[in-house]
PDB file of C-alpha atoms in Angstrom:
ATOM      1  CA  MET A   1       7.076 -12.484  12.143  1.00  0.00           C
ATOM      2  CA  SER A   2       7.804  -9.662  14.050  1.00  0.00           C
ATOM      3  CA  THR A   3       5.666  -6.582  15.262  1.00  0.00           C
ATOM      4  CA  PRO A   4       5.752  -2.662  14.396  1.00  0.00           C
ATOM      5  CA  ALA A   5       7.807  -2.444  17.665  1.00  0.00           C
ATOM      6  CA  GLU A   6      10.496  -4.590  17.043  1.00  0.00           C
ATOM      7  CA  GLN A   7      11.344  -3.320  13.287  1.00  0.00           C
ATOM      8  CA  PRO A   8      13.890  -1.014  12.541  1.00  0.00           C
ATOM      9  CA  PRO A   9      12.418   2.735  12.178  1.00  0.00           C
ATOM     10  CA  PHE A  10      11.609   3.723   8.615  1.00  0.00           C
ATOM     11  CA  ARG A  11      13.693   6.036   7.384  1.00  0.00           C
ATOM     12  CA  PRO A  12      12.282   9.323   5.314  1.00  0.00           C
ATOM     13  CA  LEU A  13      11.940   9.375   1.985  1.00  0.00           C
ATOM     14  CA  ASP A  14      13.617  12.115  -0.058  1.00  0.00           C
ATOM     15  CA  GLU A  15      11.228  14.439  -1.228  1.00  0.00           C
ATOM     16  CA  ASP A  16      13.850  16.959  -2.952  1.00  0.00           C
ATOM     17  CA  TRP A  17      12.247  16.550  -6.271  1.00  0.00           C
ATOM     18  CA  GLU A  18       9.421  17.966  -8.781  1.00  0.00           C
ATOM     19  CA  THR A  19       8.095  15.233 -11.022  1.00  0.00           C
ATOM     20  CA  ALA A  20       6.792  11.640 -10.796  1.00  0.00           C
ATOM     21  CA  LEU A  21       5.792   9.113 -12.707  1.00  0.00           C
ATOM     22  CA  ALA A  22       3.146   6.388 -10.660  1.00  0.00           C
ATOM     23  CA  ILE A  23       3.150   3.049 -12.679  1.00  0.00           C
ATOM     24  CA  VAL A  24       0.288   0.756 -11.636  1.00  0.00           C
ATOM     25  CA  ALA A  25      -1.606  -2.205 -12.765  1.00  0.00           C
ATOM     26  CA  HIS A  26      -5.118  -1.431 -11.676  1.00  0.00           C
ATOM     27  CA  PRO A  27      -7.142   1.745 -11.022  1.00  0.00           C
ATOM     28  CA  ASP A  28      -7.330   1.554  -6.786  1.00  0.00           C
ATOM     29  CA  ASP A  29      -3.473   0.380  -6.836  1.00  0.00           C
ATOM     30  CA  MET A  30      -2.543   3.550  -5.690  1.00  0.00           C
ATOM     31  CA  GLU A  31      -5.336   4.570  -3.207  1.00  0.00           C
ATOM     32  CA  TYR A  32      -4.356   1.612  -1.235  1.00  0.00           C
ATOM     33  CA  GLY A  33      -1.911   3.098   0.592  1.00  0.00           C
ATOM     34  CA  ALA A  34      -0.089   5.575  -1.483  1.00  0.00           C
ATOM     35  CA  ALA A  35      -2.619   8.394  -2.571  1.00  0.00           C
ATOM     36  CA  ALA A  36      -2.357  10.062   0.913  1.00  0.00           C
ATOM     37  CA  ALA A  37       1.367  10.360  -0.002  1.00  0.00           C
ATOM     38  CA  VAL A  38       0.493  11.549  -3.259  1.00  0.00           C
ATOM     39  CA  ALA A  39      -1.980  14.126  -1.984  1.00  0.00           C
ATOM     40  CA  ARG A  40       1.111  15.485   0.642  1.00  0.00           C
ATOM     41  CA  TRP A  41       3.371  15.737  -2.794  1.00  0.00           C
ATOM     42  CA  THR A  42       0.991  17.848  -4.899  1.00  0.00           C
ATOM     43  CA  ALA A  43       0.216  19.665  -2.134  1.00  0.00           C
ATOM     44  CA  GLN A  44       3.612  21.051  -2.085  1.00  0.00           C
ATOM     45  CA  GLY A  45       3.663  21.497  -6.151  1.00  0.00           C
ATOM     46  CA  LYS A  46       5.225  18.604  -6.887  1.00  0.00           C
ATOM     47  CA  ARG A  47       3.551  16.754 -10.372  1.00  0.00           C
ATOM     48  CA  VAL A  48       2.591  13.402 -10.369  1.00  0.00           C
ATOM     49  CA  SER A  49       0.739  11.510 -12.831  1.00  0.00           C
ATOM     50  CA  TYR A  50      -1.113   8.282 -13.156  1.00  0.00           C
ATOM     51  CA  LEU A  51      -0.332   5.390 -15.809  1.00  0.00           C
ATOM     52  CA  MET A  52      -2.565   2.610 -15.543  1.00  0.00           C
ATOM     53  CA  VAL A  53      -1.769  -0.502 -17.155  1.00  0.00           C
ATOM     54  CA  THR A  54      -5.173  -2.388 -17.013  1.00  0.00           C
ATOM     55  CA  SER A  55      -8.384  -0.753 -16.773  1.00  0.00           C
ATOM     56  CA  GLY A  56      -9.319  -3.062 -14.160  1.00  0.00           C
ATOM     57  CA  GLU A  57     -12.418  -4.431 -16.211  1.00  0.00           C
ATOM     58  CA  ALA A  58     -12.207  -7.493 -14.276  1.00  0.00           C
ATOM     59  CA  GLY A  59     -11.974  -6.519 -10.779  1.00  0.00           C
ATOM     60  CA  ILE A  60     -15.735  -7.019 -10.006  1.00  0.00           C
ATOM     61  CA  ASP A  61     -17.290 -10.107  -9.952  1.00  0.00           C
ATOM     62  CA  GLY A  62     -20.747  -9.284 -11.046  1.00  0.00           C
ATOM     63  CA  MET A  63     -20.508  -6.859 -13.859  1.00  0.00           C
ATOM     64  CA  GLU A  64     -19.131  -7.857 -17.478  1.00  0.00           C
ATOM     65  CA  PRO A  65     -15.358  -6.029 -18.225  1.00  0.00           C
ATOM     66  CA  GLU A  66     -17.371  -4.369 -20.861  1.00  0.00           C
ATOM     67  CA  LEU A  67     -19.312  -2.609 -18.639  1.00  0.00           C
ATOM     68  CA  CYS A  68     -16.891  -2.775 -16.113  1.00  0.00           C
ATOM     69  CA  ARG A  69     -13.882  -0.677 -18.125  1.00  0.00           C
ATOM     70  CA  PRO A  70     -15.620   2.886 -18.323  1.00  0.00           C
ATOM     71  CA  ILE A  71     -16.737   2.906 -14.800  1.00  0.00           C
ATOM     72  CA  ARG A  72     -13.579   1.985 -12.886  1.00  0.00           C
ATOM     73  CA  GLU A  73     -11.769   4.086 -15.456  1.00  0.00           C
ATOM     74  CA  ARG A  74     -14.305   7.160 -14.469  1.00  0.00           C
ATOM     75  CA  GLU A  75     -13.364   6.611 -10.681  1.00  0.00           C
ATOM     76  CA  GLN A  76      -9.721   6.556 -11.242  1.00  0.00           C
ATOM     77  CA  VAL A  77      -9.864   9.962 -12.740  1.00  0.00           C
ATOM     78  CA  GLU A  78     -12.134  11.121  -9.674  1.00  0.00           C
ATOM     79  CA  SER A  79      -9.995   9.315  -7.480  1.00  0.00           C
ATOM     80  CA  ALA A  80      -6.950  10.814  -8.681  1.00  0.00           C
ATOM     81  CA  ALA A  81      -8.238  14.129  -9.036  1.00  0.00           C
ATOM     82  CA  LEU A  82      -9.079  14.318  -4.897  1.00  0.00           C
ATOM     83  CA  VAL A  83      -5.124  14.166  -4.082  1.00  0.00           C
ATOM     84  CA  GLY A  84      -4.192  16.821  -7.308  1.00  0.00           C
ATOM     85  CA  VAL A  85      -3.795  14.526  -9.966  1.00  0.00           C
ATOM     86  CA  ASP A  86      -5.122  15.796 -13.424  1.00  0.00           C
ATOM     87  CA  THR A  87      -3.086  13.726 -15.712  1.00  0.00           C
ATOM     88  CA  VAL A  88      -4.395   9.697 -15.884  1.00  0.00           C
ATOM     89  CA  GLU A  89      -3.174   7.270 -18.851  1.00  0.00           C
ATOM     90  CA  PHE A  90      -4.385   3.398 -19.211  1.00  0.00           C
ATOM     91  CA  LEU A  91      -2.188   1.497 -21.411  1.00  0.00           C
ATOM     92  CA  GLY A  92      -5.306  -0.975 -22.287  1.00  0.00           C
ATOM     93  CA  TYR A  93      -3.541  -4.659 -21.058  1.00  0.00           C
ATOM     94  CA  PRO A  94      -6.131  -6.720 -20.159  1.00  0.00           C
ATOM     95  CA  ASP A  95      -7.100  -7.235 -16.506  1.00  0.00           C
ATOM     96  CA  GLY A  96      -5.445 -10.157 -14.695  1.00  0.00           C
ATOM     97  CA  ILE A  97      -3.294 -11.844 -17.589  1.00  0.00           C
ATOM     98  CA  VAL A  98      -0.198  -8.948 -17.717  1.00  0.00           C
ATOM     99  CA  GLU A  99       2.931 -10.564 -18.651  1.00  0.00           C
ATOM    100  CA  CYS A 100       6.397  -8.984 -17.451  1.00  0.00           C
ATOM    101  CA  GLY A 101       7.741  -9.109 -21.096  1.00  0.00           C
ATOM    102  CA  LEU A 102       9.401  -6.939 -23.530  1.00  0.00           C
ATOM    103  CA  PRO A 103       6.120  -5.385 -25.161  1.00  0.00           C
ATOM    104  CA  LEU A 104       5.067  -3.867 -21.809  1.00  0.00           C
ATOM    105  CA  ARG A 105       8.907  -2.727 -21.067  1.00  0.00           C
ATOM    106  CA  ARG A 106       8.551  -0.969 -24.030  1.00  0.00           C
ATOM    107  CA  ASP A 107       5.193   0.835 -23.608  1.00  0.00           C
ATOM    108  CA  LEU A 108       6.359   1.694 -19.972  1.00  0.00           C
ATOM    109  CA  ALA A 109      10.195   3.282 -21.374  1.00  0.00           C
ATOM    110  CA  ARG A 110       7.881   5.218 -23.832  1.00  0.00           C
ATOM    111  CA  ALA A 111       5.798   6.614 -21.184  1.00  0.00           C
ATOM    112  CA  ILE A 112       9.107   7.538 -18.811  1.00  0.00           C
ATOM    113  CA  ARG A 113      10.403   9.128 -21.658  1.00  0.00           C
ATOM    114  CA  ARG A 114       7.294  10.815 -22.715  1.00  0.00           C
ATOM    115  CA  HIS A 115       6.607  12.324 -18.923  1.00  0.00           C
ATOM    116  CA  ARG A 116      10.472  12.248 -18.012  1.00  0.00           C
ATOM    117  CA  PRO A 117      10.205  12.022 -14.318  1.00  0.00           C
ATOM    118  CA  GLU A 118      12.374  12.425 -11.365  1.00  0.00           C
ATOM    119  CA  ILE A 119      10.734   9.615  -9.286  1.00  0.00           C
ATOM    120  CA  VAL A 120       8.699   6.254 -10.549  1.00  0.00           C
ATOM    121  CA  ILE A 121       6.577   5.057  -8.394  1.00  0.00           C
ATOM    122  CA  THR A 122       4.666   1.768  -8.399  1.00  0.00           C
ATOM    123  CA  THR A 123       3.456  -0.708  -6.299  1.00  0.00           C
ATOM    124  CA  ASN A 124       4.757  -3.828  -4.304  1.00  0.00           C
ATOM    125  CA  PHE A 125       6.673  -5.981  -7.113  1.00  0.00           C
ATOM    126  CA  ARG A 126       7.722  -8.954  -4.210  1.00  0.00           C
ATOM    127  CA  ASP A 127       6.211 -12.347  -4.563  1.00  0.00           C
ATOM    128  CA  THR A 128       4.373 -11.749  -0.971  1.00  0.00           C
ATOM    129  CA  TYR A 129       3.464  -8.880   1.333  1.00  0.00           C
ATOM    130  CA  GLY A 130       5.625 -10.255   4.203  1.00  0.00           C
ATOM    131  CA  GLY A 131       4.101 -13.329   4.931  1.00  0.00           C
ATOM    132  CA  ALA A 132       1.844 -15.852   3.699  1.00  0.00           C
ATOM    133  CA  PHE A 133      -0.703 -13.505   1.678  1.00  0.00           C
ATOM    134  CA  PRO A 134       0.824 -13.908  -1.772  1.00  0.00           C
ATOM    135  CA  ASN A 135       0.888 -11.015  -4.112  1.00  0.00           C
ATOM    136  CA  GLN A 136      -1.410 -10.224  -7.235  1.00  0.00           C
ATOM    137  CA  ALA A 137      -0.139 -11.477 -10.360  1.00  0.00           C
ATOM    138  CA  ASP A 138      -0.517  -8.396 -12.216  1.00  0.00           C
ATOM    139  CA  HIS A 139       0.999  -6.256  -9.330  1.00  0.00           C
ATOM    140  CA  ILE A 140       3.901  -8.193  -9.592  1.00  0.00           C
ATOM    141  CA  ALA A 141       4.544  -8.160 -13.733  1.00  0.00           C
ATOM    142  CA  VAL A 142       3.767  -4.473 -13.591  1.00  0.00           C
ATOM    143  CA  GLY A 143       6.167  -3.284 -10.698  1.00  0.00           C
ATOM    144  CA  ARG A 144       8.763  -5.693 -12.513  1.00  0.00           C
ATOM    145  CA  ALA A 145       8.097  -4.329 -15.675  1.00  0.00           C
ATOM    146  CA  ALA A 146       8.553  -0.763 -14.126  1.00  0.00           C
ATOM    147  CA  LEU A 147      12.050  -1.285 -12.721  1.00  0.00           C
ATOM    148  CA  ASP A 148      13.087  -2.465 -15.995  1.00  0.00           C
ATOM    149  CA  ALA A 149      11.904   0.372 -18.157  1.00  0.00           C
ATOM    150  CA  VAL A 150      13.607   2.934 -16.267  1.00  0.00           C
ATOM    151  CA  PRO A 151      17.287   1.892 -17.405  1.00  0.00           C
ATOM    152  CA  ALA A 152      15.530   0.716 -20.903  1.00  0.00           C
ATOM    153  CA  ALA A 153      14.025   4.838 -21.113  1.00  0.00           C
ATOM    154  CA  GLY A 154      17.501   6.315 -20.623  1.00  0.00           C
ATOM    155  CA  ASN A 155      19.359   3.733 -23.429  1.00  0.00           C
ATOM    156  CA  ARG A 156      18.844   4.844 -27.117  1.00  0.00           C
ATOM    157  CA  TRP A 157      19.816   1.538 -28.149  1.00  0.00           C
ATOM    158  CA  VAL A 158      17.218  -0.158 -26.553  1.00  0.00           C
ATOM    159  CA  PHE A 159      14.106   0.028 -28.092  1.00  0.00           C
ATOM    160  CA  ARG A 160      14.974   2.284 -30.900  1.00  0.00           C
ATOM    161  CA  GLU A 161      11.548   2.866 -32.481  1.00  0.00           C
ATOM    162  CA  LEU A 162      10.938   4.922 -29.434  1.00  0.00           C
ATOM    163  CA  THR A 163      13.516   7.283 -30.782  1.00  0.00           C
ATOM    164  CA  ALA A 164      12.449   7.134 -34.293  1.00  0.00           C
ATOM    165  CA  GLU A 165       9.023   8.148 -32.765  1.00  0.00           C
ATOM    166  CA  GLY A 166      10.004  11.078 -31.410  1.00  0.00           C
ATOM    167  CA  HIS A 167      11.072  10.167 -27.877  1.00  0.00           C
ATOM    168  CA  GLU A 168      14.872  10.962 -26.753  1.00  0.00           C
ATOM    169  CA  PRO A 169      16.250   8.919 -24.143  1.00  0.00           C
ATOM    170  CA  TRP A 170      15.553   9.981 -20.585  1.00  0.00           C
ATOM    171  CA  ASN A 171      17.944   9.219 -17.759  1.00  0.00           C
ATOM    172  CA  GLY A 172      16.494  11.821 -15.228  1.00  0.00           C
ATOM    173  CA  VAL A 173      14.974   9.331 -12.855  1.00  0.00           C
ATOM    174  CA  ARG A 174      16.775   9.275  -9.830  1.00  0.00           C
ATOM    175  CA  GLN A 175      14.686   6.512  -7.949  1.00  0.00           C
ATOM    176  CA  LEU A 176      12.123   3.928  -8.171  1.00  0.00           C
ATOM    177  CA  TRP A 177       9.658   3.831  -4.865  1.00  0.00           C
ATOM    178  CA  ALA A 178       7.593   0.624  -4.339  1.00  0.00           C
ATOM    179  CA  ALA A 179       4.612   1.228  -1.949  1.00  0.00           C
ATOM    180  CA  GLY A 180       3.623  -1.399   0.433  1.00  0.00           C
ATOM    181  CA  SER A 181       6.399  -3.487  -0.166  1.00  0.00           C
ATOM    182  CA  PRO A 182       7.770  -5.684   2.721  1.00  0.00           C
ATOM    183  CA  ASP A 183      10.992  -4.835   2.043  1.00  0.00           C
ATOM    184  CA  GLY A 184      10.566  -1.107   2.554  1.00  0.00           C
ATOM    185  CA  LEU A 185      12.658   0.701   4.722  1.00  0.00           C
ATOM    186  CA  HIS A 186      11.620   4.283   3.845  1.00  0.00           C
ATOM    187  CA  ALA A 187       7.865   6.574   4.651  1.00  0.00           C
ATOM    188  CA  VAL A 188       6.574   9.543   4.500  1.00  0.00           C
ATOM    189  CA  ASP A 189       4.710  11.229   6.952  1.00  0.00           C
ATOM    190  CA  THR A 190       1.162  11.108   5.567  1.00  0.00           C
ATOM    191  CA  THR A 191      -0.670  12.681   8.722  1.00  0.00           C
ATOM    192  CA  GLU A 192      -2.097  15.735   7.485  1.00  0.00           C
ATOM    193  CA  THR A 193      -3.488  14.346   4.099  1.00  0.00           C
ATOM    194  CA  PHE A 194      -4.656  10.979   5.332  1.00  0.00           C
ATOM    195  CA  ALA A 195      -8.064  12.017   4.990  1.00  0.00           C
ATOM    196  CA  ALA A 196      -7.649  13.367   1.265  1.00  0.00           C
ATOM    197  CA  GLY A 197      -6.129   9.216   0.723  1.00  0.00           C
ATOM    198  CA  VAL A 198      -9.259   7.937   2.148  1.00  0.00           C
ATOM    199  CA  ALA A 199     -11.493  10.160   0.402  1.00  0.00           C
ATOM    200  CA  SER A 200      -9.952   8.858  -3.162  1.00  0.00           C
ATOM    201  CA  LEU A 201      -9.978   5.248  -2.338  1.00  0.00           C
ATOM    202  CA  GLU A 202     -13.860   5.918  -1.334  1.00  0.00           C
ATOM    203  CA  ALA A 203     -14.276   7.167  -5.046  1.00  0.00           C
ATOM    204  CA  HIS A 204     -13.769   3.917  -6.060  1.00  0.00           C
ATOM    205  CA  ARG A 205     -17.597   3.367  -5.441  1.00  0.00           C
ATOM    206  CA  ALA A 206     -18.314   0.421  -7.957  1.00  0.00           C
ATOM    207  CA  TYR A 207     -15.296  -1.660  -7.227  1.00  0.00           C
ATOM    208  CA  LEU A 208     -15.672  -0.995  -3.190  1.00  0.00           C
ATOM    209  CA  ASP A 209     -19.007  -2.533  -3.016  1.00  0.00           C
ATOM    210  CA  GLY A 210     -18.248  -5.578  -5.327  1.00  0.00           C
ATOM    211  CA  LEU A 211     -15.807  -5.991  -2.149  1.00  0.00           C
ATOM    212  CA  SER A 212     -15.978  -8.073   0.820  1.00  0.00           C
ATOM    213  CA  GLY A 213     -13.488  -8.701   3.518  1.00  0.00           C
ATOM    214  CA  ASP A 214     -11.337  -5.847   5.344  1.00  0.00           C
ATOM    215  CA  MET A 215     -10.474  -3.997   2.431  1.00  0.00           C
ATOM    216  CA  ALA A 216     -14.017  -3.131   1.603  1.00  0.00           C
ATOM    217  CA  ASN A 217     -13.900  -0.633   4.407  1.00  0.00           C
ATOM    218  CA  ALA A 218     -11.768   1.999   3.158  1.00  0.00           C
ATOM    219  CA  ALA A 219     -11.298   4.133   6.110  1.00  0.00           C
ATOM    220  CA  GLU A 220     -10.528   1.414   8.700  1.00  0.00           C
ATOM    221  CA  PHE A 221      -8.326  -0.563   6.420  1.00  0.00           C
ATOM    222  CA  LEU A 222      -6.180   2.919   5.655  1.00  0.00           C
ATOM    223  CA  GLU A 223      -5.931   3.544   9.128  1.00  0.00           C
ATOM    224  CA  SER A 224      -4.409   0.031  10.162  1.00  0.00           C
ATOM    225  CA  MET A 225      -1.584   0.166   7.612  1.00  0.00           C
ATOM    226  CA  GLY A 226      -1.154   4.071   8.362  1.00  0.00           C
ATOM    227  CA  ARG A 227      -0.938   3.505  11.767  1.00  0.00           C
ATOM    228  CA  ILE A 228       1.575   0.622  11.537  1.00  0.00           C
ATOM    229  CA  ALA A 229       4.020   2.388   9.172  1.00  0.00           C
ATOM    230  CA  GLY A 230       3.563   5.690  11.344  1.00  0.00           C
ATOM    231  CA  SER A 231       4.661   3.833  14.612  1.00  0.00           C
ATOM    232  CA  ARG A 232       7.761   3.199  12.556  1.00  0.00           C
ATOM    233  CA  LEU A 233       8.401   6.829  11.433  1.00  0.00           C
ATOM    234  CA  GLY A 234       7.521   8.412  14.449  1.00  0.00           C
ATOM    235  CA  THR A 235       4.380   9.825  13.026  1.00  0.00           C
ATOM    236  CA  THR A 236       0.540   9.139  13.093  1.00  0.00           C
ATOM    237  CA  PHE A 237      -0.007   8.159   9.951  1.00  0.00           C
ATOM    238  CA  ALA A 238       2.716   7.486   7.172  1.00  0.00           C
ATOM    239  CA  ALA A 239       3.037   5.366   4.168  1.00  0.00           C
ATOM    240  CA  SER A 240       5.808   2.784   3.532  1.00  0.00           C
ATOM    241  CA  PHE A 241       8.127   2.576   0.302  1.00  0.00           C
ATOM    242  CA  GLU A 242      10.891   0.002  -0.881  1.00  0.00           C
ATOM    243  CA  VAL A 243      13.474   2.558  -2.520  1.00  0.00           C
ATOM    244  CA  ILE A 244      15.493   1.516  -5.752  1.00  0.00           C
ATOM    245  CA  ASN A 245      18.610   3.863  -6.733  1.00  0.00           C
ATOM    246  CA  PHE A 246      19.303   4.494 -10.460  1.00  0.00           C
ATOM    247  CA  ARG A 247      21.819   7.446  -9.588  1.00  0.00           C
TER     248      ARG A 247
END
């Protein structure tokens, strides 16, 4: 595997936009790398909304899902507020067994039509994180469904029931950005908002308390990942994304 110094430099993301919708599988998915970028964008006056496909209720081994769900939802709302996001929605799909099928694509297309974003943000939907470490199944399913939902949101003849519900087609999505993808070639400087990103992850207190290993230490984990991306962008910290163009 090549080292960051041997990899090509990241290209800066296009920040000429006003609205974004982040579609991810679980509470905490945005916080593991992308939340500091969101803090940068909301500070610029951009509007970013969050859509969680599940409530992450299967994410804490020592807590029954029925008890876990409201805690994780509350922590996500608190976490989002720390980076300037005041709209957080939960679709209620069962955590751990999300399927990339037509029902999910339809629900995501509906959300895109409602929010009418210029940018859709998701997390890595590739099979791995660039090596032997496999991606989680829900991340893959949700990311791929989001990718498919963008064109569906703009086609009035796909999911006709959405138009009947009053959700007119939306062809305004310019790009989809997948945070942390091994195929990422773009990044954004998060040096000034790095602390906000750490605080946003640390707001998931119950979840972090149930973890072990590197990912349980929010500051150290984010610092390591942020510095690697920053070294390829020419900044102290950065968040990287794979960019898929629709226009």
